[in-house]
Amino acid sequence: MRKFPRWRVFYLFVLICFGIFSALGDGLNLWNPSVFGGGTGVSAAPSYPTAAGAKHNQFYENSLTPSEWIQLVHLKKAQQLGNFGKGETIALFETNGYFSMPSYLSFCKSFASTDPSLLYPNQIDVWTDGKLLHLNRSSQIIRPNAETLLDTEWAHVVAPKARLLIVDIHQSGIQHPLTLSTMQSLFKKLHVTVVSSSIEQGLQPLMTHNPLLQERTFGSRQVLQWIASHYPFFQASGDQPGHVSETVFAPQMVIVGASQFVHHTWQVAPWEGAGPAVWTAFASSLQREAAKQPFLYRQTPDVVWFGGNPGVILSDSRGFLGGVEGTSLATPTFAALFALADAAHVENTGRHLPKNANALLYHLALQDPHAFSSISVKNTAFKDARWRPGQGLGNPNPDTFVLDLSKWNDSTFSQRSPLHLSLWPFYLGLAAMLLLFAYWIRLVVSGSLALDRLSHLYPQVQRKLALYFLSGSAILPLLLFAERYILLITSLQLSGSQFQRIILFSIILFIVTSLISFLFLQWYKVYRTILMASKSIAQKGEQKR
């Protein structure tokens, strides 16, 4: 009875291991119900109710004014600790540079009677159309934009003495590229200390997983990675599904979700972008420690702050609008809160807070449970965790948050992320893939050398064998990657109990592996034919000698 060659057994074993570990490495968290790529599946805010009859509208009546919002989130003491953001410059990334200083000033004056700090003079600059504009009291660029005004007006509510820089990323990415060198010069000139981006849609068209296709303009990973490495960077989780998967690759970046106040209790906004960043970024050891879960992929959001019901009031060319919501409200206000903490830290120590805001906030939450307030969840698995699904570390307690960070000791701060046990499927899958490729390269090299020996005696046969051999050599690596993604997509689509899903996955794995093995064996027969022909020619040559 003919024995099955050992190398084939070994090859099948490695191929099956590659399939299993690649699928686990990509979809470990997805064996449990979750949302692919982030997002809740609900599309919503930012919301801008119509201005018609706004003052008689329930939206407007229930919406929060600056003083009501400050009272709701207990911000006043934090503002005093941070000297209202004096000395800070907050960069706000926007999809355009449309801005109305009259609308902005109208907002500040209208609510100054209950919150005089709104009248603190602060400089507002706009980078658009390749130019840096220093705005005066009558400045108005093209037309007012509610999104830009929302960010600036409410960042000013939190840190009224901070300088604000509006960065127009739409124009930056098309007619007047905001290159890395330009951004470095711009941020240095205006002494930027904190960065906020509430428009994640503006980043996606310019982003790609392929480093060969990336541009050196805003939206490329190179530029965004540089920002996150040099400044505390706060990014909105988004108000639609799938946004987080393109923006979480920088481990230093803080993804901000939204909470809301309903029936006198804090709740997670139902439309925010939340979930695992599949294929994009691994969870940090700090996030795993805070969640007390062996996450493989980074989970979003990292934190939340008020951005939902009952909404806030803003001013633009249409007058005063009410009921405005969105992570585009939560993100710039959280960035402004961090600016208060940074100003307090500078006053106490003479130094700015660490640039890695993500690691800093997780360290803070693990050291002081009172820096954040968790929203109650039904999932008992996270009952005692500092990080919880949909809310991250929770809402900040502004006074404790700013006070703790004002005294932060940089010498005890570590930004390193050690390898976690939950990464073993990914690394084993990678090891199996490298082993398969090493074996494949060995066969291709030896087969190619053998083909050269056939060229003089059997040109027609050599050409035919070369066609089969080289085409198979090119196709097999593609099949290997196809196996990986077929298995991953399959693991996402399977339903039923975990036992049923594992059984179904194993059956599909067997079918896919068998198909690839069959194709590989057909190619291997061509390889063996080439070797035997080459060996025969070599033996005949020796006999002639």
XYZ file of C-alpha atoms in Angstrom:
545
model
C 0.000 0.000 0.000
C 1.388 3.345 -1.022
C 2.140 5.662 1.887
C 0.936 9.239 1.970
C 4.133 11.397 1.841
C 5.015 13.038 5.122
C 5.560 16.401 3.510
C 1.942 16.420 2.377
C 0.737 15.711 5.911
C 2.917 18.543 7.188
C 1.713 20.889 4.448
C -1.960 20.150 5.176
C -1.367 20.649 8.887
C 0.278 24.060 8.358
C -2.424 25.111 5.884
C -5.202 24.225 8.314
C -3.365 26.052 11.116
C -3.066 29.092 8.881
C -6.799 29.039 8.209
C -7.783 28.595 11.841
C -5.399 31.103 13.339
C -5.949 33.709 10.618
C -9.697 33.520 11.135
C -9.305 33.693 14.905
C -6.735 36.462 14.621
C -9.095 38.558 12.496
C -12.387 37.648 14.106
C -11.687 36.643 17.709
C -14.056 39.253 19.109
C -16.603 38.579 16.393
C -17.610 35.158 17.663
C -19.821 37.249 19.944
C -22.497 39.601 18.564
C -20.958 42.942 17.599
C -20.905 45.409 14.744
C -18.343 45.018 11.976
C -16.122 48.031 11.548
C -17.765 50.086 14.288
C -21.105 51.815 14.392
C -24.482 50.932 15.808
C -26.297 50.712 12.498
C -28.299 53.876 13.262
C -27.574 57.009 11.237
C -28.287 60.334 12.876
C -26.760 63.595 14.107
C -25.412 66.210 13.905
C -28.946 67.533 13.895
C -29.928 71.098 12.974
C -33.690 71.690 13.413
C -35.236 74.357 11.212
C -34.988 77.959 12.302
C -38.630 78.701 11.460
C -40.387 79.559 14.683
C -37.374 78.315 16.637
C -38.142 80.317 19.765
C -41.603 78.801 19.938
C -40.318 75.344 19.146
C -40.055 72.596 21.746
C -36.556 71.791 20.430
C -35.416 75.296 21.255
C -37.127 75.469 24.653
C -35.594 72.205 25.833
C -32.143 72.820 24.380
C -29.331 73.728 26.739
C -27.817 77.188 26.917
C -24.126 77.471 27.870
C -24.873 78.192 31.529
C -27.335 75.278 31.736
C -24.837 72.942 30.101
C -22.015 74.061 32.405
C -24.269 73.413 35.389
C -25.348 70.001 34.048
C -21.778 68.714 33.590
C -20.381 70.569 36.677
C -17.765 72.449 34.661
C -17.278 75.748 36.533
C -14.640 74.521 39.016
C -12.684 72.842 36.207
C -12.667 76.123 34.276
C -11.279 77.954 37.267
C -8.587 75.306 37.821
C -7.559 75.599 34.164
C -7.715 79.417 34.115
C -10.392 79.141 31.414
C -7.862 77.719 28.948
C -5.503 80.691 28.901
C -2.345 79.966 26.907
C -3.912 77.040 24.995
C -4.554 76.796 21.245
C -7.141 74.264 20.062
C -7.028 73.182 16.401
C -10.446 72.209 15.015
C -10.479 70.166 11.810
C -13.531 70.997 9.680
C -14.833 69.971 6.259
C -14.726 73.617 5.197
C -13.568 76.985 6.450
C -16.921 78.764 6.277
C -17.254 80.868 9.388
C -19.210 83.914 10.539
C -17.708 86.066 13.261
C -20.975 88.059 13.662
C -22.871 84.816 14.352
C -20.156 83.710 16.780
C -20.218 87.038 18.641
C -24.013 86.975 18.705
C -23.838 83.600 20.448
C -21.372 84.913 23.033
C -23.298 88.138 23.752
C -26.687 86.445 23.976
C -25.652 84.209 26.864
C -23.117 86.495 28.536
C -25.636 87.641 31.163
C -25.646 84.163 32.745
C -22.101 83.210 31.750
C -19.842 86.304 31.576
C -16.801 84.191 30.681
C -18.148 83.950 27.112
C -17.059 87.554 26.572
C -13.402 86.765 27.306
C -11.477 87.889 24.200
C -10.015 84.973 22.259
C -8.343 84.871 18.858
C -9.902 82.811 16.061
C -7.853 81.872 12.994
C -8.898 79.984 9.864
C -6.612 78.082 7.492
C -8.389 77.805 4.140
C -7.587 78.183 0.434
C -3.898 77.896 1.262
C -3.954 80.957 3.534
C -4.009 81.635 7.259
C -6.660 84.244 8.094
C -6.734 86.131 11.399
C -10.393 87.010 11.945
C -11.677 90.326 13.263
C -15.103 91.175 14.673
C -16.745 91.510 11.239
C -15.059 88.612 9.459
C -17.292 86.296 7.466
C -15.894 83.672 5.091
C -18.206 82.915 2.140
C -21.178 81.759 4.243
C -21.741 80.514 7.775
C -21.541 76.791 8.386
C -23.425 75.254 11.304
C -20.873 72.468 11.826
C -17.915 74.829 12.111
C -19.847 77.259 14.302
C -20.991 74.413 16.563
C -17.391 73.377 17.209
C -16.063 76.883 17.777
C -18.946 78.193 19.882
C -19.001 75.235 22.246
C -15.235 74.830 22.475
C -15.305 78.481 23.525
C -17.962 77.699 26.139
C -15.591 75.198 27.795
C -12.299 77.079 27.391
C -13.249 80.725 26.726
C -9.666 82.058 26.913
C -8.206 79.469 24.527
C -7.197 80.431 21.006
C -9.093 78.543 18.284
C -7.679 77.481 14.912
C -10.157 76.258 12.253
C -8.434 73.989 9.712
C -10.319 73.565 6.445
C -9.530 69.963 5.437
C -11.823 69.950 2.386
C -9.870 72.655 0.588
C -6.685 71.252 2.111
C -7.128 67.939 0.344
C -8.040 69.249 -3.117
C -6.984 72.679 -4.364
C -4.570 73.700 -1.628
C -3.001 70.580 -0.089
C -2.265 70.820 3.600
C 0.982 68.881 3.412
C 2.923 67.590 6.370
C 5.477 70.397 6.183
C 2.724 73.039 5.930
C 0.892 71.599 8.919
C 4.071 71.445 10.979
C 4.754 75.102 10.218
C 1.135 76.120 10.903
C 0.922 74.315 14.259
C 4.304 75.644 15.352
C 3.444 79.225 14.405
C 0.177 79.230 16.390
C 1.512 77.107 19.277
C -1.210 74.448 18.955
C -1.598 72.374 22.121
C -4.711 70.244 21.484
C -6.327 68.899 18.284
C -9.995 68.007 17.699
C -11.581 66.425 14.631
C -15.341 66.002 14.689
C -15.762 65.242 10.980
C -14.501 61.727 10.370
C -16.170 61.568 6.947
C -13.665 64.141 5.718
C -10.776 61.822 6.509
C -11.985 58.655 4.826
C -11.750 59.528 1.101
C -8.058 60.338 1.455
C -7.186 57.309 3.557
C -6.098 53.886 2.432
C -4.649 50.734 3.958
C -2.036 50.596 1.185
C 1.015 52.732 2.112
C 2.036 52.887 -1.563
C -1.167 54.780 -2.413
C -1.126 57.272 0.444
C -0.653 60.957 -0.190
C 1.435 63.267 1.953
C -1.618 65.452 2.587
C -4.171 65.701 5.335
C -6.120 62.476 5.587
C -3.153 60.247 4.826
C -2.028 57.995 7.639
C 1.406 59.561 7.618
C 0.041 63.017 8.406
C -2.574 61.850 10.907
C -0.013 59.632 12.626
C 2.280 62.635 12.932
C -0.494 64.718 14.511
C -1.379 61.979 16.996
C 2.309 61.514 17.860
C 2.923 65.195 18.558
C -0.373 66.515 19.964
C -3.246 65.265 22.115
C -5.671 64.259 19.335
C -9.428 63.779 19.891
C -11.470 62.207 17.093
C -15.258 61.821 16.884
C -16.463 58.224 16.820
C -18.956 59.235 14.153
C -22.705 59.177 13.922
C -22.959 56.390 11.353
C -21.651 52.814 11.149
C -18.184 52.027 9.894
C -16.486 55.366 10.500
C -14.252 54.241 13.336
C -12.516 51.531 11.304
C -10.639 54.180 9.268
C -9.586 56.447 12.119
C -8.335 54.267 14.971
C -4.999 53.151 13.592
C -3.096 55.756 15.662
C -2.887 54.320 19.202
C -2.405 57.813 20.678
C -5.715 59.080 19.286
C -8.708 59.345 21.661
C -12.021 58.322 20.049
C -14.861 60.358 21.593
C -18.453 59.106 21.619
C -21.598 60.818 22.829
C -23.786 60.512 25.898
C -27.157 62.103 26.551
C -29.334 63.114 29.489
C -32.742 61.411 29.488
C -35.223 61.329 32.406
C -32.575 62.750 34.750
C -30.104 59.948 34.003
C -27.055 59.668 31.745
C -27.360 57.275 28.826
C -25.234 56.347 25.821
C -26.429 58.069 22.636
C -27.960 55.307 20.476
C -26.502 56.550 17.193
C -22.822 56.925 17.987
C -20.110 54.925 16.237
C -19.111 52.069 18.530
C -17.590 48.636 18.171
C -14.342 46.846 17.269
C -12.042 48.354 14.656
C -11.795 45.169 12.631
C -8.632 44.691 10.484
C -7.418 48.156 11.495
C -5.956 48.378 14.997
C -5.222 46.134 17.949
C -6.432 46.985 21.434
C -3.826 48.408 23.766
C -2.884 46.587 26.946
C -4.367 49.531 28.864
C -7.753 49.107 27.191
C -7.723 45.383 27.955
C -6.834 46.101 31.562
C -9.566 48.733 31.900
C -12.173 46.457 30.286
C -10.931 43.302 32.040
C -11.422 41.555 28.697
C -8.849 40.012 26.306
C -9.815 42.186 23.345
C -7.895 41.620 20.140
C -9.105 44.660 18.210
C -9.328 48.182 19.514
C -12.798 49.010 20.794
C -14.436 52.386 20.443
C -15.208 54.828 21.871
C -12.494 55.547 24.427
C -14.587 58.155 26.267
C -17.959 59.871 25.907
C -19.320 63.276 26.756
C -22.554 65.126 26.313
C -23.630 65.206 22.672
C -27.230 63.967 22.605
C -30.630 64.746 24.086
C -31.772 67.445 24.794
C -29.243 69.067 22.491
C -27.746 72.539 22.644
C -28.281 75.947 21.072
C -26.029 77.409 18.404
C -26.010 80.582 16.339
C -25.511 80.844 12.593
C -26.851 82.962 9.713
C -30.354 81.524 10.223
C -30.453 82.767 13.781
C -30.462 80.562 16.850
C -31.023 76.843 16.329
C -31.967 74.354 19.020
C -31.745 70.618 19.550
C -28.259 70.343 18.027
C -26.647 66.964 18.776
C -23.770 64.779 17.644
C -20.325 63.467 18.422
C -19.337 66.673 16.639
C -20.525 68.411 19.813
C -18.920 65.963 22.240
C -15.465 65.949 20.615
C -14.504 69.658 20.549
C -15.889 70.173 24.064
C -13.874 67.206 25.367
C -10.773 68.560 23.612
C -11.416 71.916 25.276
C -11.737 70.191 28.659
C -8.347 68.585 28.063
C -7.013 72.045 27.212
C -8.168 73.211 30.676
C -6.269 70.318 32.242
C -3.184 71.103 30.155
C -3.280 74.766 31.189
C -3.524 73.749 34.852
C -0.629 71.311 34.414
C 1.526 74.001 32.797
C 0.770 76.359 35.687
C 1.722 73.711 38.277
C 4.727 72.107 36.577
C 5.787 74.388 33.739
C 5.304 71.529 31.256
C 2.506 70.377 28.974
C 0.739 67.076 29.542
C 2.046 63.999 27.668
C 1.218 63.973 23.968
C -0.198 60.448 24.060
C -3.656 61.427 25.309
C -5.048 57.908 24.873
C -2.555 56.230 27.199
C -2.797 59.180 29.596
C -6.586 58.891 29.984
C -6.472 55.120 30.490
C -3.744 55.520 33.126
C -5.872 58.193 34.799
C -8.991 55.997 34.827
C -7.070 53.043 36.267
C -5.477 55.186 38.989
C -8.493 57.303 39.966
C -11.967 55.777 39.476
C -13.551 59.161 40.246
C -12.060 60.894 37.186
C -14.824 59.340 35.039
C -18.443 58.380 35.673
C -19.642 55.144 34.117
C -23.116 54.808 32.685
C -24.991 51.760 33.940
C -24.972 48.785 31.552
C -26.934 45.548 31.423
C -23.899 43.444 30.474
C -22.730 41.929 33.763
C -19.368 40.991 32.230
C -18.371 44.662 32.501
C -19.960 45.340 35.877
C -16.660 46.054 37.662
C -14.716 47.264 34.600
C -13.459 50.815 34.061
C -14.083 50.517 30.297
C -17.560 49.506 29.128
C -19.079 48.915 25.671
C -20.564 51.978 23.997
C -19.176 54.411 26.570
C -15.504 53.587 26.981
C -14.184 55.041 30.205
C -17.427 57.004 30.584
C -18.190 60.689 31.073
C -15.420 62.797 32.593
C -16.037 64.379 35.995
C -14.608 67.765 34.975
C -13.353 69.046 38.334
C -11.693 65.736 39.319
C -10.468 65.217 35.744
C -8.727 68.592 35.575
C -7.452 68.456 39.174
C -5.862 65.014 38.723
C -4.220 65.924 35.435
C -2.978 69.248 36.784
C -0.827 67.259 39.232
C 0.117 64.487 36.807
C 3.611 63.111 37.355
C 5.177 62.509 33.940
C 7.930 60.295 35.392
C 5.423 57.560 36.258
C 3.815 57.644 32.821
C 4.620 54.768 30.489
C 3.444 54.711 26.864
C 4.614 51.175 26.107
C 2.056 48.490 25.221
C 3.324 44.981 26.028
C 2.243 41.948 24.036
C -0.990 40.454 25.313
C -1.907 36.784 25.339
C -5.010 37.371 23.220
C -2.757 38.179 20.247
C -1.534 34.574 19.992
C -3.946 33.598 17.161
C -2.698 36.460 15.023
C 0.968 35.658 15.569
C 0.479 31.928 15.046
C -1.454 32.643 11.858
C 1.362 34.939 10.740
C 3.968 32.279 11.581
C 2.032 29.656 9.605
C 1.783 32.044 6.655
C 5.536 32.752 6.727
C 6.252 29.031 6.910
C 4.030 28.366 3.901
C 5.624 31.166 1.928
C 9.133 30.013 2.810
C 8.259 26.540 1.534
C 6.619 28.019 -1.584
C 9.666 30.198 -2.358
C 11.956 27.177 -1.991
C 9.878 25.248 -4.514
C 9.690 28.169 -6.940
C 13.451 28.758 -6.834
C 14.389 25.097 -7.229
C 11.774 24.616 -9.969
C 12.986 27.698 -11.862
C 16.584 26.473 -11.766
C 15.478 23.067 -13.028
C 13.556 24.719 -15.890
C 16.762 26.350 -17.105
C 18.345 22.921 -17.582
C 15.511 21.855 -19.917
C 15.718 24.785 -22.288
C 18.386 23.333 -24.648
C 17.038 19.825 -25.114
C 13.288 20.206 -24.813
C 12.313 23.784 -25.815
C 8.661 23.007 -26.555
C 8.180 20.910 -23.432
C 10.071 23.477 -21.417
C 7.795 26.291 -22.572
C 4.672 24.325 -21.713
C 5.979 23.301 -18.291
C 7.139 26.861 -17.657
C 3.649 28.185 -18.408
C 2.002 25.780 -15.961
C 4.683 26.217 -13.340
C 4.957 30.016 -13.353
C 1.200 30.634 -13.597
C 0.658 28.289 -10.657
C 3.450 30.025 -8.746
C 1.670 33.366 -9.125
C -1.821 32.082 -8.333
C -1.062 30.079 -5.198
C -0.182 33.069 -2.937
C -3.408 34.751 -4.069
C -5.342 31.628 -3.095
C -3.731 31.730 0.322
C -4.935 35.276 0.927
C -8.315 34.371 -0.528
C -8.581 31.601 2.056
C -7.909 34.053 4.845
C -10.642 36.481 3.828
C -13.151 33.807 2.862
C -12.820 32.352 6.345
C -13.028 35.754 8.000
C -16.129 36.808 6.075
C -17.645 33.411 6.817
C -16.993 33.810 10.539
C -18.821 37.160 10.421
C -21.878 35.709 8.674
C -22.417 32.577 10.741
C -25.372 32.516 13.125
C -26.591 30.191 15.842
C -24.955 29.123 19.078
C -21.189 29.298 19.461
C -20.947 25.494 19.159
C -22.950 25.545 15.916
C -20.821 28.334 14.491
C -17.599 26.469 15.296
C -18.918 23.303 13.595
C -20.039 25.229 10.496
C -16.766 27.121 10.392
C -14.817 23.836 10.616
C -16.775 22.366 7.694
C -16.125 25.446 5.549
C -12.472 25.415 6.590
C -12.188 21.768 5.471
C -13.793 22.530 2.096
C -11.623 25.594 1.416
C -8.454 23.848 2.570
C -9.213 20.787 0.433
C -9.733 22.969 -2.646
C -6.473 24.850 -2.145
C -4.623 21.606 -1.408
C -5.957 20.032 -4.618
C -4.795 23.010 -6.678
C -1.432 22.956 -4.924
C -0.975 19.225 -5.652
C -1.700 19.796 -9.341
C 0.971 22.456 -9.398
C 3.314 20.224 -7.400
C 2.986 17.470 -10.043
C 4.301 19.929 -12.638
C 7.119 20.811 -10.251
C 8.017 17.112 -9.784
C 7.939 16.545 -13.539
C 10.401 19.410 -14.031
C 12.723 18.043 -11.343
C 12.677 14.491 -12.726
C 13.322 15.719 -16.287
C 16.169 17.889 -15.058
C 17.622 15.020 -13.073
C 17.377 12.712 -16.087
C 19.248 15.211 -18.250
C 21.927 15.583 -15.594
C 22.375 11.789 -15.387
C 22.666 11.465 -19.187
C 25.275 14.183 -19.189
C 27.324 12.324 -16.604
C 27.052 9.051 -18.577
C 28.398 10.767 -21.730
C 31.413 11.950 -19.802
